[in-house]
Amino acid sequence: GESVGLHLPTLSVQEGDNSIINCAYSNSASDYFIWYKQESGKGPQFIIDIRSNMDKRQGQRVTVLLNKTVKHLSLQIAATQPGDSAVYFCAVNLGSGYSTLTFGKGTMLLVSP
Amino acid sequence: EADIYQTPRYLVIGTGKKITLECSQTMGHDKMYWYQQDPGMELHLIHYSYGVNSTEKGDLSSESTVSRIRTEHFPLTLESARPSHTSQYLCASSGPQGARGYTFGSGTRLTVV
């Protein structure tokens, strides 16, 4: 199986700061990792993903870092904006042949102007 | 525009009632999932389906049942609702990419009184 852990339930930042949200997983066979953003009253929305054969992937203002040695995943948001306020979840998949995801507990990001 | 629809969005119902939460998707996805989410907490997989007439139980034990008679429709039923069933229920689907292409619905928030 897989368990996915949370490092910090709430993160408060000022607008313009960089945000880092962390996640740990337990199964070394995990192959695929996704970050989701969930706004109040909505379902999770895809932000960025990374395969286990990579250690870094960048998107628009977001970067995901994967450290397989310590089974740790992080999401970095550059120049955080009030619209980034939401709950962020990491999710883990065991890879080819599995389509189900195991989710972490989520970090609520609060961005103040 | 949402491609996966859940109804109702909110439901308050008495103990012992039978309820069905509806989920439909218009993307032709083979794979569909039901997750249960308590406020601010992680999503737990309760049921999934890899296609018509295929249903499997997820990681979290649930007293609910599902059916998959049509590709686009994946309803979840509680035969006798209890207060412990109070939660948010999220439906998702994915296509050939499996875990790499999840789309979530907006959820049904169920309260059993």
PDB file of C-alpha atoms in Angstrom, chain A residues 40-42, chain B residues 6-12 88 106-111:
ATOM      1  CA  SER A  40     -13.781  25.965  -1.436  1.00  0.00           C
ATOM      2  CA  GLY A  41     -16.819  24.170  -2.843  1.00  0.00           C
ATOM      3  CA  LYS A  42     -14.943  22.695  -5.789  1.00  0.00           C
TER       4      LYS A  42
ATOM      5  CA  GLN B   6     -22.424  15.541  -9.709  1.00  0.00           C
ATOM      6  CA  THR B   7     -25.909  15.963  -8.324  1.00  0.00           C
ATOM      7  CA  PRO B   8     -27.078  17.052  -5.916  1.00  0.00           C
ATOM      8  CA  ARG B   9     -24.456  19.561  -4.727  1.00  0.00           C
ATOM      9  CA  TYR B  10     -25.884  19.547  -1.217  1.00  0.00           C
ATOM     10  CA  LEU B  11     -28.144  17.021   0.476  1.00  0.00           C
ATOM     11  CA  VAL B  12     -29.548  16.923   3.994  1.00  0.00           C
ATOM     12  CA  GLN B  88     -18.242  15.219   0.973  1.00  0.00           C
ATOM     13  CA  SER B 106     -17.525  19.554  -7.754  1.00  0.00           C
ATOM     14  CA  GLY B 107     -18.722  17.080  -5.146  1.00  0.00           C
ATOM     15  CA  THR B 108     -21.847  16.322  -3.162  1.00  0.00           C
ATOM     16  CA  ARG B 109     -21.874  17.488   0.433  1.00  0.00           C
ATOM     17  CA  LEU B 110     -24.036  15.028   2.357  1.00  0.00           C
ATOM     18  CA  THR B 111     -25.399  15.662   5.836  1.00  0.00           C
TER      19      THR B 111
END
